[in-house]
Amino acid sequence: MTATRIDAWADPASSQAAIALIVVDAGSFESIVSTLGEQAVRNCAANDFHGQGGRFLGIPASDGGNAVMLAGCSGREGLFALASLPKRLPHGDYVLDPRSIALDQTLVALGWALGGYQFTRYRRAMRAPARLVIDDSVRARVASLVDATYLTRDLVNTPTQDMGPADLASAVRALVERDGGEYREWVGEELLRDDFPTIHAVGRAATAERAPRLAMFTHGASNAPHVVLVGKGVCFDTGGLDIKSADGMRWMKKDMGGAAHAIALAGLILDARLPIRLTVLIPAVENAVAGDAFRPGEVICTRSKLSVEIDNTDAEGRLVLCDALAYAGEMKPDLILDFATLTGAARVALGADLPALFTNRDDIAEALLLAGTTSQDPLWRMPLWRPYITMLDSHVADLANSGSSRHAGAISAALFLERFVADDTAWCHLDVYSWNDSERPGRPRGGEAQGLRAYLAFLTQRYANSPAGMA
């Protein structure tokens, strides 16, 4: 599956015919508008326009000057300050006028493209976005980020009939078609043969066409630092026999959002040509209800040989991840990064916009948080408070996949995953929502990428000067 094409940018060659876009804020409004003439001042007064963020006003041509478009900007909006304009300005090409307030061209280009996104697989675009003239140098800096965000949104927005386990695996295979590397896949009974029992257990109730699988992509020199990305790929989650309510099940097509993030981040790493060995592991399943669905009270001996009692079949994400994390650890990588739409508790604690970061390394946490701040892609660290592991006690197995307490659900889920990572392996877990509940500038309702810019900045800083290059 390819990402939606970027069509919110215009080529520099069209700048001569483009409409001048003058960006003002409350502080610069009077001084900038006064240079446009008395008619422009009167037009602004008649329309109560004072440079307010999110508003715009067309100024007709007069006194020999060309028509211009004024756009208000609030510095508090940062990356998204102009992101509403692609879907609100009259269709056409626009070019930032030098009379505008000082703006970071990279952020403007990125925010504009994010605001121009529309998911059009099943319907025509509501309208063509207004396009902004972007210099080639700026385009080169941000195009990969936009592609990765669009791909994440597209994957998450696609309903389950077209985004089952096989379809998700195809998105992993597309990395090979794009950049080379190696691909391997375990499907159905092959998971049991090669010791991925929890992935098989969660997905075994689905139809044969939607059989559970583990997709693996590998790229890079064998002597380079090894980074493994793991993404939760639950393509639909009924809750299993502990079935969800209708409201709880409505948007469960997005439960493969962690996999979408891992795939998109892999593309960013490949585009950046970071000198690492990269492995992507996507356990892809549908948590269905059928006669052979896994049951509450069953005990599964996982790949790591830890036994897990199934307390709740709706805590399935950590089960498919635990086998993948164990397999990742066997490769002795420098770093494991997993992404998952894992808990509602993380959303209760942090809301929809802040992904919950858990890691067993303080230095990595500090670097990631700083990268998130500088890239305007925020993360929030949550504690691996290890005394809470008792919430997952079982009287018949090494641990349970869930517990009776509603307290600290995001923490206990992360602690479950940590049991499958060796102490000497650096590991980060990001609990992402992967979704926008409402329409906001640059953040359309539906699937969303969270943390990609932060993770790319962190990985670039960590590995850019590694002596081993990618094959």
mmCIF file with all atom_site columns, N, CA and C in Angstrom, residues 358-422:
data_model
loop_
_atom_site.group_PDB
_atom_site.id
_atom_site.type_symbol
_atom_site.label_atom_id
_atom_site.label_alt_id
_atom_site.label_comp_id
_atom_site.label_asym_id
_atom_site.label_entity_id
_atom_site.label_seq_id
_atom_site.pdbx_PDB_ins_code
_atom_site.Cartn_x
_atom_site.Cartn_y
_atom_site.Cartn_z
_atom_site.occupancy
_atom_site.B_iso_or_equiv
_atom_site.pdbx_formal_charge
_atom_site.auth_seq_id
_atom_site.auth_comp_id
_atom_site.auth_asym_id
_atom_site.auth_atom_id
_atom_site.pdbx_PDB_model_num
ATOM 1   N N  . PHE A 1 358 ? 7.666  4.489   27.782 1.00 0.00 ? 358 PHE A N  1
ATOM 2   C CA . PHE A 1 358 ? 8.273  3.673   28.830 1.00 0.00 ? 358 PHE A CA 1
ATOM 3   C C  . PHE A 1 358 ? 9.617  3.170   28.311 1.00 0.00 ? 358 PHE A C  1
ATOM 4   N N  . THR A 1 359 ? 10.642 3.247   29.130 1.00 0.00 ? 359 THR A N  1
ATOM 5   C CA . THR A 1 359 ? 11.937 2.732   28.707 1.00 0.00 ? 359 THR A CA 1
ATOM 6   C C  . THR A 1 359 ? 12.755 2.317   29.921 1.00 0.00 ? 359 THR A C  1
ATOM 7   N N  . ASN A 1 360 ? 13.652 1.374   29.703 1.00 0.00 ? 360 ASN A N  1
ATOM 8   C CA . ASN A 1 360 ? 14.520 0.897   30.779 1.00 0.00 ? 360 ASN A CA 1
ATOM 9   C C  . ASN A 1 360 ? 15.869 1.603   30.788 1.00 0.00 ? 360 ASN A C  1
ATOM 10  N N  . ARG A 1 361 ? 15.989 2.710   30.065 1.00 0.00 ? 361 ARG A N  1
ATOM 11  C CA . ARG A 1 361 ? 17.226 3.476   30.030 1.00 0.00 ? 361 ARG A CA 1
ATOM 12  C C  . ARG A 1 361 ? 16.918 4.969   30.191 1.00 0.00 ? 361 ARG A C  1
ATOM 13  N N  . ASP A 1 362 ? 17.464 5.579   31.256 1.00 0.00 ? 362 ASP A N  1
ATOM 14  C CA . ASP A 1 362 ? 17.204 6.995   31.504 1.00 0.00 ? 362 ASP A CA 1
ATOM 15  C C  . ASP A 1 362 ? 17.783 7.886   30.419 1.00 0.00 ? 362 ASP A C  1
ATOM 16  N N  . ASP A 1 363 ? 18.977 7.554   29.907 1.00 0.00 ? 363 ASP A N  1
ATOM 17  C CA . ASP A 1 363 ? 19.594 8.411   28.905 1.00 0.00 ? 363 ASP A CA 1
ATOM 18  C C  . ASP A 1 363 ? 18.781 8.429   27.619 1.00 0.00 ? 363 ASP A C  1
ATOM 19  N N  . ILE A 1 364 ? 18.207 7.286   27.267 1.00 0.00 ? 364 ILE A N  1
ATOM 20  C CA . ILE A 1 364 ? 17.369 7.230   26.069 1.00 0.00 ? 364 ILE A CA 1
ATOM 21  C C  . ILE A 1 364 ? 16.089 8.028   26.278 1.00 0.00 ? 364 ILE A C  1
ATOM 22  N N  . ALA A 1 365 ? 15.509 7.929   27.461 1.00 0.00 ? 365 ALA A N  1
ATOM 23  C CA . ALA A 1 365 ? 14.298 8.704   27.755 1.00 0.00 ? 365 ALA A CA 1
ATOM 24  C C  . ALA A 1 365 ? 14.568 10.193  27.604 1.00 0.00 ? 365 ALA A C  1
ATOM 25  N N  . GLU A 1 366 ? 15.683 10.663  28.166 1.00 0.00 ? 366 GLU A N  1
ATOM 26  C CA . GLU A 1 366 ? 16.004 12.088  28.084 1.00 0.00 ? 366 GLU A CA 1
ATOM 27  C C  . GLU A 1 366 ? 16.197 12.524  26.642 1.00 0.00 ? 366 GLU A C  1
ATOM 28  N N  . ALA A 1 367 ? 16.887 11.696  25.857 1.00 0.00 ? 367 ALA A N  1
ATOM 29  C CA . ALA A 1 367 ? 17.136 12.047  24.455 1.00 0.00 ? 367 ALA A CA 1
ATOM 30  C C  . ALA A 1 367 ? 15.844 12.060  23.650 1.00 0.00 ? 367 ALA A C  1
ATOM 31  N N  . LEU A 1 368 ? 14.967 11.107  23.894 1.00 0.00 ? 368 LEU A N  1
ATOM 32  C CA . LEU A 1 368 ? 13.701 11.053  23.164 1.00 0.00 ? 368 LEU A CA 1
ATOM 33  C C  . LEU A 1 368 ? 12.798 12.220  23.525 1.00 0.00 ? 368 LEU A C  1
ATOM 34  N N  . LEU A 1 369 ? 12.730 12.551  24.802 1.00 0.00 ? 369 LEU A N  1
ATOM 35  C CA . LEU A 1 369 ? 11.885 13.666  25.218 1.00 0.00 ? 369 LEU A CA 1
ATOM 36  C C  . LEU A 1 369 ? 12.382 14.974  24.623 1.00 0.00 ? 369 LEU A C  1
ATOM 37  N N  . LEU A 1 370 ? 13.708 15.165  24.592 1.00 0.00 ? 370 LEU A N  1
ATOM 38  C CA . LEU A 1 370 ? 14.262 16.367  23.989 1.00 0.00 ? 370 LEU A CA 1
ATOM 39  C C  . LEU A 1 370 ? 13.968 16.394  22.495 1.00 0.00 ? 370 LEU A C  1
ATOM 40  N N  . ALA A 1 371 ? 14.113 15.252  21.826 1.00 0.00 ? 371 ALA A N  1
ATOM 41  C CA . ALA A 1 371 ? 13.814 15.180  20.397 1.00 0.00 ? 371 ALA A CA 1
ATOM 42  C C  . ALA A 1 371 ? 12.349 15.504  20.132 1.00 0.00 ? 371 ALA A C  1
ATOM 43  N N  . GLY A 1 372 ? 11.465 15.038  20.999 1.00 0.00 ? 372 GLY A N  1
ATOM 44  C CA . GLY A 1 372 ? 10.052 15.337  20.844 1.00 0.00 ? 372 GLY A CA 1
ATOM 45  C C  . GLY A 1 372 ? 9.751  16.811  20.993 1.00 0.00 ? 372 GLY A C  1
ATOM 46  N N  . THR A 1 373 ? 10.432 17.465  21.921 1.00 0.00 ? 373 THR A N  1
ATOM 47  C CA . THR A 1 373 ? 10.225 18.898  22.125 1.00 0.00 ? 373 THR A CA 1
ATOM 48  C C  . THR A 1 373 ? 10.721 19.699  20.932 1.00 0.00 ? 373 THR A C  1
ATOM 49  N N  . THR A 1 374 ? 11.930 19.396  20.468 1.00 0.00 ? 374 THR A N  1
ATOM 50  C CA . THR A 1 374 ? 12.512 20.174  19.381 1.00 0.00 ? 374 THR A CA 1
ATOM 51  C C  . THR A 1 374 ? 11.803 19.941  18.051 1.00 0.00 ? 374 THR A C  1
ATOM 52  N N  . SER A 1 375 ? 11.205 18.766  17.866 1.00 0.00 ? 375 SER A N  1
ATOM 53  C CA . SER A 1 375 ? 10.504 18.475  16.611 1.00 0.00 ? 375 SER A CA 1
ATOM 54  C C  . SER A 1 375 ? 9.009  18.732  16.702 1.00 0.00 ? 375 SER A C  1
ATOM 55  N N  . GLN A 1 376 ? 8.563  19.314  17.808 1.00 0.00 ? 376 GLN A N  1
ATOM 56  C CA . GLN A 1 376 ? 7.134  19.561  18.054 1.00 0.00 ? 376 GLN A CA 1
ATOM 57  C C  . GLN A 1 376 ? 6.322  18.285  17.861 1.00 0.00 ? 376 GLN A C  1
ATOM 58  N N  . ASP A 1 377 ? 6.836  17.212  18.427 1.00 0.00 ? 377 ASP A N  1
ATOM 59  C CA . ASP A 1 377 ? 6.208  15.887  18.356 1.00 0.00 ? 377 ASP A CA 1
ATOM 60  C C  . ASP A 1 377 ? 6.304  15.271  19.750 1.00 0.00 ? 377 ASP A C  1
ATOM 61  N N  . PRO A 1 378 ? 5.523  15.781  20.706 1.00 0.00 ? 378 PRO A N  1
ATOM 62  C CA . PRO A 1 378 ? 5.786  15.518  22.124 1.00 0.00 ? 378 PRO A CA 1
ATOM 63  C C  . PRO A 1 378 ? 5.508  14.083  22.552 1.00 0.00 ? 378 PRO A C  1
ATOM 64  N N  . LEU A 1 379 ? 6.312  13.636  23.503 1.00 0.00 ? 379 LEU A N  1
ATOM 65  C CA . LEU A 1 379 ? 6.145  12.366  24.193 1.00 0.00 ? 379 LEU A CA 1
ATOM 66  C C  . LEU A 1 379 ? 6.124  12.661  25.689 1.00 0.00 ? 379 LEU A C  1
ATOM 67  N N  . TRP A 1 380 ? 5.623  11.712  26.459 1.00 0.00 ? 380 TRP A N  1
ATOM 68  C CA . TRP A 1 380 ? 5.616  11.896  27.921 1.00 0.00 ? 380 TRP A CA 1
ATOM 69  C C  . TRP A 1 380 ? 6.067  10.598  28.572 1.00 0.00 ? 380 TRP A C  1
ATOM 70  N N  . ARG A 1 381 ? 7.120  10.706  29.390 1.00 0.00 ? 381 ARG A N  1
ATOM 71  C CA . ARG A 1 381 ? 7.629  9.494   30.024 1.00 0.00 ? 381 ARG A CA 1
ATOM 72  C C  . ARG A 1 381 ? 6.747  9.078   31.188 1.00 0.00 ? 381 ARG A C  1
ATOM 73  N N  . MET A 1 382 ? 6.466  7.787   31.229 1.00 0.00 ? 382 MET A N  1
ATOM 74  C CA . MET A 1 382 ? 5.733  7.171   32.331 1.00 0.00 ? 382 MET A CA 1
ATOM 75  C C  . MET A 1 382 ? 6.665  6.199   33.038 1.00 0.00 ? 382 MET A C  1
ATOM 76  N N  . PRO A 1 383 ? 6.429  5.939   34.321 1.00 0.00 ? 383 PRO A N  1
ATOM 77  C CA . PRO A 1 383 ? 7.377  5.110   35.077 1.00 0.00 ? 383 PRO A CA 1
ATOM 78  C C  . PRO A 1 383 ? 7.132  3.616   34.906 1.00 0.00 ? 383 PRO A C  1
ATOM 79  N N  . LEU A 1 384 ? 8.221  2.869   34.846 1.00 0.00 ? 384 LEU A N  1
ATOM 80  C CA . LEU A 1 384 ? 8.158  1.413   34.978 1.00 0.00 ? 384 LEU A CA 1
ATOM 81  C C  . LEU A 1 384 ? 8.248  1.111   36.472 1.00 0.00 ? 384 LEU A C  1
ATOM 82  N N  . TRP A 1 385 ? 7.127  1.317   37.162 1.00 0.00 ? 385 TRP A N  1
ATOM 83  C CA . TRP A 1 385 ? 7.101  1.161   38.621 1.00 0.00 ? 385 TRP A CA 1
ATOM 84  C C  . TRP A 1 385 ? 6.958  -0.331  38.935 1.00 0.00 ? 385 TRP A C  1
ATOM 85  N N  . ARG A 1 386 ? 8.107  -0.953  39.156 1.00 0.00 ? 386 ARG A N  1
ATOM 86  C CA . ARG A 1 386 ? 8.146  -2.412  39.174 1.00 0.00 ? 386 ARG A CA 1
ATOM 87  C C  . ARG A 1 386 ? 7.362  -3.074  40.305 1.00 0.00 ? 386 ARG A C  1
ATOM 88  N N  . PRO A 1 387 ? 7.134  -2.413  41.453 1.00 0.00 ? 387 PRO A N  1
ATOM 89  C CA . PRO A 1 387 ? 6.263  -3.057  42.443 1.00 0.00 ? 387 PRO A CA 1
ATOM 90  C C  . PRO A 1 387 ? 4.868  -3.396  41.905 1.00 0.00 ? 387 PRO A C  1
ATOM 91  N N  . TYR A 1 388 ? 4.429  -2.689  40.853 1.00 0.00 ? 388 TYR A N  1
ATOM 92  C CA . TYR A 1 388 ? 3.097  -2.945  40.307 1.00 0.00 ? 388 TYR A CA 1
ATOM 93  C C  . TYR A 1 388 ? 3.020  -4.259  39.527 1.00 0.00 ? 388 TYR A C  1
ATOM 94  N N  . ILE A 1 389 ? 4.136  -4.937  39.338 1.00 0.00 ? 389 ILE A N  1
ATOM 95  C CA . ILE A 1 389 ? 4.083  -6.219  38.634 1.00 0.00 ? 389 ILE A CA 1
ATOM 96  C C  . ILE A 1 389 ? 3.227  -7.225  39.389 1.00 0.00 ? 389 ILE A C  1
ATOM 97  N N  . THR A 1 390 ? 3.030  -6.996  40.685 1.00 0.00 ? 390 THR A N  1
ATOM 98  C CA . THR A 1 390 ? 2.178  -7.897  41.464 1.00 0.00 ? 390 THR A CA 1
ATOM 99  C C  . THR A 1 390 ? 0.730  -7.853  41.001 1.00 0.00 ? 390 THR A C  1
ATOM 100 N N  . MET A 1 391 ? 0.352  -6.790  40.273 1.00 0.00 ? 391 MET A N  1
ATOM 101 C CA . MET A 1 391 ? -0.991 -6.736  39.716 1.00 0.00 ? 391 MET A CA 1
ATOM 102 C C  . MET A 1 391 ? -1.226 -7.838  38.692 1.00 0.00 ? 391 MET A C  1
ATOM 103 N N  . LEU A 1 392 ? -0.149 -8.418  38.193 1.00 0.00 ? 392 LEU A N  1
ATOM 104 C CA . LEU A 1 392 ? -0.248 -9.465  37.176 1.00 0.00 ? 392 LEU A CA 1
ATOM 105 C C  . LEU A 1 392 ? 0.075  -10.840 37.756 1.00 0.00 ? 392 LEU A C  1
ATOM 106 N N  . ASP A 1 393 ? -0.028 -10.978 39.071 1.00 0.00 ? 393 ASP A N  1
ATOM 107 C CA . ASP A 1 393 ? 0.228  -12.281 39.701 1.00 0.00 ? 393 ASP A CA 1
ATOM 108 C C  . ASP A 1 393 ? -0.798 -13.316 39.243 1.00 0.00 ? 393 ASP A C  1
ATOM 109 N N  . SER A 1 394 ? -0.326 -14.538 39.091 1.00 0.00 ? 394 SER A N  1
ATOM 110 C CA . SER A 1 394 ? -1.198 -15.673 38.776 1.00 0.00 ? 394 SER A CA 1
ATOM 111 C C  . SER A 1 394 ? -0.862 -16.814 39.721 1.00 0.00 ? 394 SER A C  1
ATOM 112 N N  . HIS A 1 395 ? -1.871 -17.575 40.122 1.00 0.00 ? 395 HIS A N  1
ATOM 113 C CA . HIS A 1 395 ? -1.596 -18.700 41.018 1.00 0.00 ? 395 HIS A CA 1
ATOM 114 C C  . HIS A 1 395 ? -1.335 -19.987 40.245 1.00 0.00 ? 395 HIS A C  1
ATOM 115 N N  . VAL A 1 396 ? -1.413 -19.925 38.897 1.00 0.00 ? 396 VAL A N  1
ATOM 116 C CA . VAL A 1 396 ? -1.161 -21.130 38.101 1.00 0.00 ? 396 VAL A CA 1
ATOM 117 C C  . VAL A 1 396 ? -0.075 -20.929 37.048 1.00 0.00 ? 396 VAL A C  1
ATOM 118 N N  . ALA A 1 397 ? 0.389  -19.701 36.853 1.00 0.00 ? 397 ALA A N  1
ATOM 119 C CA . ALA A 1 397 ? 1.378  -19.433 35.806 1.00 0.00 ? 397 ALA A CA 1
ATOM 120 C C  . ALA A 1 397 ? 2.374  -18.397 36.314 1.00 0.00 ? 397 ALA A C  1
ATOM 121 N N  . ASP A 1 398 ? 3.383  -18.123 35.513 1.00 0.00 ? 398 ASP A N  1
ATOM 122 C CA . ASP A 1 398 ? 4.403  -17.151 35.913 1.00 0.00 ? 398 ASP A CA 1
ATOM 123 C C  . ASP A 1 398 ? 3.817  -15.757 36.062 1.00 0.00 ? 398 ASP A C  1
ATOM 124 N N  . LEU A 1 399 ? 2.869  -15.434 35.234 1.00 0.00 ? 399 LEU A N  1
ATOM 125 C CA . LEU A 1 399 ? 2.169  -14.152 35.348 1.00 0.00 ? 399 LEU A CA 1
ATOM 126 C C  . LEU A 1 399 ? 0.878  -14.224 34.539 1.00 0.00 ? 399 LEU A C  1
ATOM 127 N N  . ALA A 1 400 ? -0.012 -13.275 34.813 1.00 0.00 ? 400 ALA A N  1
ATOM 128 C CA . ALA A 1 400 ? -1.254 -13.167 34.050 1.00 0.00 ? 400 ALA A CA 1
ATOM 129 C C  . ALA A 1 400 ? -1.123 -12.029 33.051 1.00 0.00 ? 400 ALA A C  1
ATOM 130 N N  . ASN A 1 401 ? -1.954 -12.067 32.010 1.00 0.00 ? 401 ASN A N  1
ATOM 131 C CA . ASN A 1 401 ? -1.867 -10.988 31.024 1.00 0.00 ? 401 ASN A CA 1
ATOM 132 C C  . ASN A 1 401 ? -2.644 -9.756  31.449 1.00 0.00 ? 401 ASN A C  1
ATOM 133 N N  . SER A 1 402 ? -3.402 -9.844  32.512 1.00 0.00 ? 402 SER A N  1
ATOM 134 C CA . SER A 1 402 ? -4.158 -8.713  33.022 1.00 0.00 ? 402 SER A CA 1
ATOM 135 C C  . SER A 1 402 ? -4.468 -9.015  34.476 1.00 0.00 ? 402 SER A C  1
ATOM 136 N N  . GLY A 1 403 ? -5.126 -8.086  35.144 1.00 0.00 ? 403 GLY A N  1
ATOM 137 C CA . GLY A 1 403 ? -5.453 -8.288  36.545 1.00 0.00 ? 403 GLY A CA 1
ATOM 138 C C  . GLY A 1 403 ? -6.763 -7.621  36.900 1.00 0.00 ? 403 GLY A C  1
ATOM 139 N N  . SER A 1 404 ? -7.170 -7.780  38.131 1.00 0.00 ? 404 SER A N  1
ATOM 140 C CA . SER A 1 404 ? -8.474 -7.274  38.556 1.00 0.00 ? 404 SER A CA 1
ATOM 141 C C  . SER A 1 404 ? -8.463 -5.776  38.842 1.00 0.00 ? 404 SER A C  1
ATOM 142 N N  . SER A 1 405 ? -7.290 -5.203  39.124 1.00 0.00 ? 405 SER A N  1
ATOM 143 C CA . SER A 1 405 ? -7.229 -3.791  39.482 1.00 0.00 ? 405 SER A CA 1
ATOM 144 C C  . SER A 1 405 ? -7.330 -2.911  38.242 1.00 0.00 ? 405 SER A C  1
ATOM 145 N N  . ARG A 1 406 ? -8.048 -1.811  38.372 1.00 0.00 ? 406 ARG A N  1
ATOM 146 C CA . ARG A 1 406 ? -8.136 -0.817  37.299 1.00 0.00 ? 406 ARG A CA 1
ATOM 147 C C  . ARG A 1 406 ? -7.047 0.247   37.435 1.00 0.00 ? 406 ARG A C  1
ATOM 148 N N  . HIS A 1 407 ? -6.229 0.125   38.475 1.00 0.00 ? 407 HIS A N  1
ATOM 149 C CA . HIS A 1 407 ? -5.177 1.099   38.705 1.00 0.00 ? 407 HIS A CA 1
ATOM 150 C C  . HIS A 1 407 ? -3.999 0.872   37.754 1.00 0.00 ? 407 HIS A C  1
ATOM 151 N N  . ALA A 1 408 ? -3.366 1.950   37.326 1.00 0.00 ? 408 ALA A N  1
ATOM 152 C CA . ALA A 1 408 ? -2.070 1.916   36.629 1.00 0.00 ? 408 ALA A CA 1
ATOM 153 C C  . ALA A 1 408 ? -2.047 0.936   35.464 1.00 0.00 ? 408 ALA A C  1
ATOM 154 N N  . GLY A 1 409 ? -3.110 0.941   34.664 1.00 0.00 ? 409 GLY A N  1
ATOM 155 C CA . GLY A 1 409 ? -3.206 -0.035  33.583 1.00 0.00 ? 409 GLY A CA 1
ATOM 156 C C  . GLY A 1 409 ? -2.111 0.086   32.541 1.00 0.00 ? 409 GLY A C  1
ATOM 157 N N  . ALA A 1 410 ? -1.712 1.311   32.194 1.00 0.00 ? 410 ALA A N  1
ATOM 158 C CA . ALA A 1 410 ? -0.640 1.482   31.201 1.00 0.00 ? 410 ALA A CA 1
ATOM 159 C C  . ALA A 1 410 ? 0.687  0.999   31.755 1.00 0.00 ? 410 ALA A C  1
ATOM 160 N N  . ILE A 1 411 ? 0.917  1.219   33.056 1.00 0.00 ? 411 ILE A N  1
ATOM 161 C CA . ILE A 1 411 ? 2.175  0.795   33.677 1.00 0.00 ? 411 ILE A CA 1
ATOM 162 C C  . ILE A 1 411 ? 2.243  -0.718  33.775 1.00 0.00 ? 411 ILE A C  1
ATOM 163 N N  . SER A 1 412 ? 1.158  -1.348  34.223 1.00 0.00 ? 412 SER A N  1
ATOM 164 C CA . SER A 1 412 ? 1.193  -2.807  34.355 1.00 0.00 ? 412 SER A CA 1
ATOM 165 C C  . SER A 1 412 ? 1.349  -3.477  32.996 1.00 0.00 ? 412 SER A C  1
ATOM 166 N N  . ALA A 1 413 ? 0.761  -2.887  31.942 1.00 0.00 ? 413 ALA A N  1
ATOM 167 C CA . ALA A 1 413 ? 0.932  -3.446  30.601 1.00 0.00 ? 413 ALA A CA 1
ATOM 168 C C  . ALA A 1 413 ? 2.394  -3.342  30.156 1.00 0.00 ? 413 ALA A C  1
ATOM 169 N N  . ALA A 1 414 ? 3.019  -2.190  30.429 1.00 0.00 ? 414 ALA A N  1
ATOM 170 C CA . ALA A 1 414 ? 4.430  -2.027  30.081 1.00 0.00 ? 414 ALA A CA 1
ATOM 171 C C  . ALA A 1 414 ? 5.302  -2.982  30.889 1.00 0.00 ? 414 ALA A C  1
ATOM 172 N N  . LEU A 1 415 ? 4.963  -3.185  32.144 1.00 0.00 ? 415 LEU A N  1
ATOM 173 C CA . LEU A 1 415 ? 5.728  -4.130  32.965 1.00 0.00 ? 415 LEU A CA 1
ATOM 174 C C  . LEU A 1 415 ? 5.601  -5.556  32.443 1.00 0.00 ? 415 LEU A C  1
ATOM 175 N N  . PHE A 1 416 ? 4.431  -5.897  31.927 1.00 0.00 ? 416 PHE A N  1
ATOM 176 C CA . PHE A 1 416 ? 4.270  -7.211  31.297 1.00 0.00 ? 416 PHE A CA 1
ATOM 177 C C  . PHE A 1 416 ? 5.251  -7.349  30.143 1.00 0.00 ? 416 PHE A C  1
ATOM 178 N N  . LEU A 1 417 ? 5.297  -6.349  29.268 1.00 0.00 ? 417 LEU A N  1
ATOM 179 C CA . LEU A 1 417 ? 6.211  -6.412  28.128 1.00 0.00 ? 417 LEU A CA 1
ATOM 180 C C  . LEU A 1 417 ? 7.664  -6.486  28.585 1.00 0.00 ? 417 LEU A C  1
ATOM 181 N N  . GLU A 1 418 ? 8.000  -5.760  29.639 1.00 0.00 ? 418 GLU A N  1
ATOM 182 C CA . GLU A 1 418 ? 9.391  -5.743  30.105 1.00 0.00 ? 418 GLU A CA 1
ATOM 183 C C  . GLU A 1 418 ? 9.873  -7.117  30.539 1.00 0.00 ? 418 GLU A C  1
ATOM 184 N N  . ARG A 1 419 ? 8.955  -7.956  30.984 1.00 0.00 ? 419 ARG A N  1
ATOM 185 C CA . ARG A 1 419 ? 9.345  -9.311  31.391 1.00 0.00 ? 419 ARG A CA 1
ATOM 186 C C  . ARG A 1 419 ? 9.938  -10.104 30.224 1.00 0.00 ? 419 ARG A C  1
ATOM 187 N N  . PHE A 1 420 ? 9.687  -9.674  29.003 1.00 0.00 ? 420 PHE A N  1
ATOM 188 C CA . PHE A 1 420 ? 10.151 -10.411 27.824 1.00 0.00 ? 420 PHE A CA 1
ATOM 189 C C  . PHE A 1 420 ? 11.352 -9.736  27.164 1.00 0.00 ? 420 PHE A C  1
ATOM 190 N N  . VAL A 1 421 ? 11.944 -8.775  27.889 1.00 0.00 ? 421 VAL A N  1
ATOM 191 C CA . VAL A 1 421 ? 13.141 -8.071  27.413 1.00 0.00 ? 421 VAL A CA 1
ATOM 192 C C  . VAL A 1 421 ? 14.249 -8.276  28.435 1.00 0.00 ? 421 VAL A C  1
ATOM 193 N N  . ALA A 1 422 ? 15.414 -8.704  27.968 1.00 0.00 ? 422 ALA A N  1
ATOM 194 C CA . ALA A 1 422 ? 16.538 -8.916  28.874 1.00 0.00 ? 422 ALA A CA 1
ATOM 195 C C  . ALA A 1 422 ? 17.003 -7.599  29.483 1.00 0.00 ? 422 ALA A C  1
#
